[in-house]
Short mmCIF file of C-alpha atoms in Angstrom, two decimals:
data_model
loop_
_atom_site.label_atom_id
_atom_site.label_comp_id
_atom_site.label_asym_id
_atom_site.label_seq_id
_atom_site.Cartn_x
_atom_site.Cartn_y
_atom_site.Cartn_z
CA MET A 1 -82.73 -44.95 152.26
CA LYS A 2 -80.81 -44.83 148.64
CA LEU A 3 -78.50 -47.78 147.42
CA THR A 4 -75.27 -47.13 145.59
CA SER A 5 -73.82 -49.83 143.55
CA VAL A 6 -70.38 -51.53 144.15
CA GLU A 7 -67.96 -52.39 141.29
CA GLY A 8 -67.13 -56.11 141.73
CA GLY A 9 -70.42 -57.74 142.04
CA ASP A 10 -69.66 -60.80 139.75
CA GLY A 11 -66.84 -61.65 141.66
CA ALA A 12 -64.57 -60.00 139.40
CA PRO A 13 -62.24 -57.53 142.25
CA PRO A 14 -63.19 -53.34 141.48
CA GLU A 15 -59.88 -52.27 139.31
CA PRO A 16 -57.58 -50.10 141.84
CA ASP A 17 -57.20 -46.22 140.51
CA TRP A 18 -53.93 -46.56 139.02
CA ALA A 19 -54.42 -42.59 138.16
CA SER A 20 -53.72 -41.99 142.03
CA GLN A 21 -51.20 -43.56 142.21
CA TYR A 22 -48.64 -42.82 139.02
CA THR A 23 -48.61 -40.29 137.67
CA ASP A 24 -47.03 -40.33 134.54
CA GLU A 25 -49.52 -41.24 131.89
CA LEU A 26 -48.04 -44.56 130.30
CA ASP A 27 -47.99 -46.35 133.25
CA ILE A 28 -51.53 -45.72 134.04
CA VAL A 29 -52.15 -46.22 131.12
CA GLU A 30 -50.16 -49.49 131.00
CA ALA A 31 -51.83 -50.81 134.30
CA LYS A 32 -55.27 -50.48 133.15
CA GLU A 33 -53.89 -52.19 130.48
CA ARG A 34 -52.31 -55.56 132.53
CA TRP A 35 -55.55 -54.77 134.48
CA GLY A 36 -57.58 -55.78 131.89
CA ILE A 37 -55.42 -58.54 130.13
CA VAL A 38 -54.86 -60.33 132.87
CA THR A 39 -58.30 -59.88 134.34
CA ARG A 40 -59.96 -61.34 131.03
CA GLU A 41 -57.59 -64.46 131.17
CA LEU A 42 -58.43 -65.46 135.00
CA ARG A 43 -62.52 -65.38 134.11
CA GLU A 44 -62.14 -67.19 130.81
CA ALA A 45 -60.10 -70.00 133.20
CA GLY A 46 -62.94 -69.61 135.72
CA THR A 47 -60.94 -68.54 138.55
CA LEU A 48 -61.13 -64.53 138.75
CA ALA A 49 -62.90 -64.14 142.26
CA MET A 50 -63.01 -61.02 144.82
CA VAL A 51 -59.54 -62.68 146.89
CA ASN A 52 -57.80 -62.44 143.45
CA GLY A 53 -57.99 -59.12 143.44
CA HIS A 54 -54.86 -57.11 145.99
CA THR A 55 -52.64 -60.43 143.94
CA VAL A 56 -53.89 -59.24 140.77
CA GLN A 57 -53.10 -55.43 141.73
CA ARG A 58 -49.93 -56.58 143.00
CA LEU A 59 -49.37 -58.24 139.71
CA VAL A 60 -50.24 -55.24 138.33
CA GLU A 61 -48.09 -52.47 140.49
CA PHE A 62 -44.67 -54.68 139.31
CA TYR A 63 -45.57 -55.02 135.47
CA VAL A 64 -45.36 -50.89 135.41
CA VAL A 65 -42.01 -50.98 137.69
CA TYR A 66 -40.72 -53.71 135.25
CA ARG A 67 -41.61 -51.50 131.99
CA ARG A 68 -40.58 -48.51 133.76
CA VAL A 69 -37.08 -49.51 135.04
CA ALA A 70 -36.99 -51.79 131.15
CA ARG A 71 -37.30 -48.56 128.83
CA GLN A 72 -33.72 -47.57 131.67
CA VAL A 73 -32.41 -50.53 130.82
CA GLY A 74 -33.02 -49.89 127.20
CA GLU A 75 -31.56 -46.07 126.64
CA LEU A 76 -28.66 -47.01 130.10
CA GLY A 77 -27.52 -50.60 129.54
CA ALA A 78 -26.90 -52.72 132.17
CA ILE A 79 -23.95 -51.89 132.79
CA THR A 80 -23.23 -48.92 134.10
CA ARG A 81 -19.72 -46.77 135.08
CA ALA A 82 -20.31 -45.77 138.61
CA ARG A 83 -20.40 -42.52 139.42
CA ARG A 84 -17.11 -41.72 141.55
CA THR A 85 -15.23 -44.56 140.64
CA LYS A 86 -16.54 -45.49 137.51
CA VAL A 87 -15.71 -48.14 137.18
CA PRO A 88 -18.44 -50.71 135.58
CA GLN A 89 -20.86 -52.17 137.97
CA THR A 90 -24.93 -53.28 137.19
CA SER A 91 -27.38 -51.52 137.19
CA PRO A 92 -29.65 -50.59 139.67
CA TYR A 93 -32.19 -50.59 137.23
CA TRP A 94 -30.64 -53.75 135.75
CA THR A 95 -31.08 -55.33 139.39
CA VAL A 96 -34.95 -53.86 139.97
CA MET A 97 -35.83 -55.57 136.45
CA ARG A 98 -34.62 -58.55 137.74
CA GLN A 99 -36.41 -58.43 141.10
CA ALA A 100 -39.44 -57.26 139.55
CA ASP A 101 -39.60 -60.32 137.16
CA GLU A 102 -39.13 -62.65 140.11
CA HIS A 103 -42.25 -61.69 141.61
CA ILE A 104 -44.33 -61.05 138.71
CA ARG A 105 -43.52 -64.65 137.07
CA MET A 106 -44.53 -65.24 141.80
CA ASN A 107 -48.08 -64.19 141.38
CA GLU A 108 -48.56 -65.37 137.66
CA ALA A 109 -47.89 -68.61 139.67
CA GLU A 110 -50.36 -68.27 142.07
CA LEU A 111 -52.92 -66.53 140.08
CA GLY A 112 -51.97 -69.93 137.50
CA LEU A 113 -51.80 -67.84 134.78
CA SER A 114 -48.24 -69.47 133.48
CA PRO A 115 -49.03 -72.32 131.56
CA LEU A 116 -47.61 -74.74 133.19
CA ARG A 117 -49.68 -74.21 136.39
CA ARG A 118 -52.08 -73.54 134.26
CA ASN A 119 -52.27 -76.99 133.26
CA LYS A 120 -52.13 -77.43 136.58
CA ALA A 121 -54.85 -75.81 137.58
CA GLY A 122 -57.44 -76.80 135.71
CA LYS A 123 -58.43 -80.08 134.26
CA VAL A 124 -57.28 -81.45 131.37
CA GLN A 125 -59.30 -82.32 129.24
CA ARG A 126 -59.02 -85.57 127.19
CA GLY A 127 -59.28 -86.75 123.73
CA LYS A 128 -61.15 -89.89 122.78
CA LYS A 129 -58.60 -92.83 122.98
CA ALA A 130 -58.42 -94.75 119.69
CA PRO A 131 -59.25 -98.51 120.09
CA ARG A 132 -55.85 -100.92 119.01
CA ALA A 133 -55.30 -104.43 118.13
CA ALA A 134 -54.52 -105.43 121.39
CA ASP A 135 -57.64 -104.08 123.35
CA SER A 136 -59.67 -105.58 121.47
CA TYR A 137 -57.68 -109.45 122.41
CA LEU A 138 -58.12 -109.07 126.08
CA GLY A 139 -61.47 -107.87 126.03
CA SER A 140 -62.40 -110.97 124.40
CA LEU A 141 -60.66 -112.92 127.89
CA SER A 142 -62.51 -111.03 130.27
CA LYS A 143 -66.56 -111.87 129.16
#
């Protein structure tokens, strides 16, 4: 019987094969980079787990979509002209970009990556309180 190792045994989800999901080399590079950033952040926060794998993958996928359509919005603008009527309208790329942004924020919040959620997810280390005059006064009454 031959044993084979499976990635993710250390509690980290295995990285998806981005090349099988995307054809554009730029998308593959962005997906790998974002996966690394997110998993490092989660590992440092102590919240990386196998169960987070699908949420991290969705976050990366929405990030890739966001970056792709953001390039289109950068080139074409947020307002475009309709093909037939030539009436100015909101670019479909702009709409997709905003929706991807909403999903990115939602997934970041679920994973505790946003600054607000990060503070709520982990225990805050408080410094030592500085002594005040009132502390010594009240302390003498309790003796």
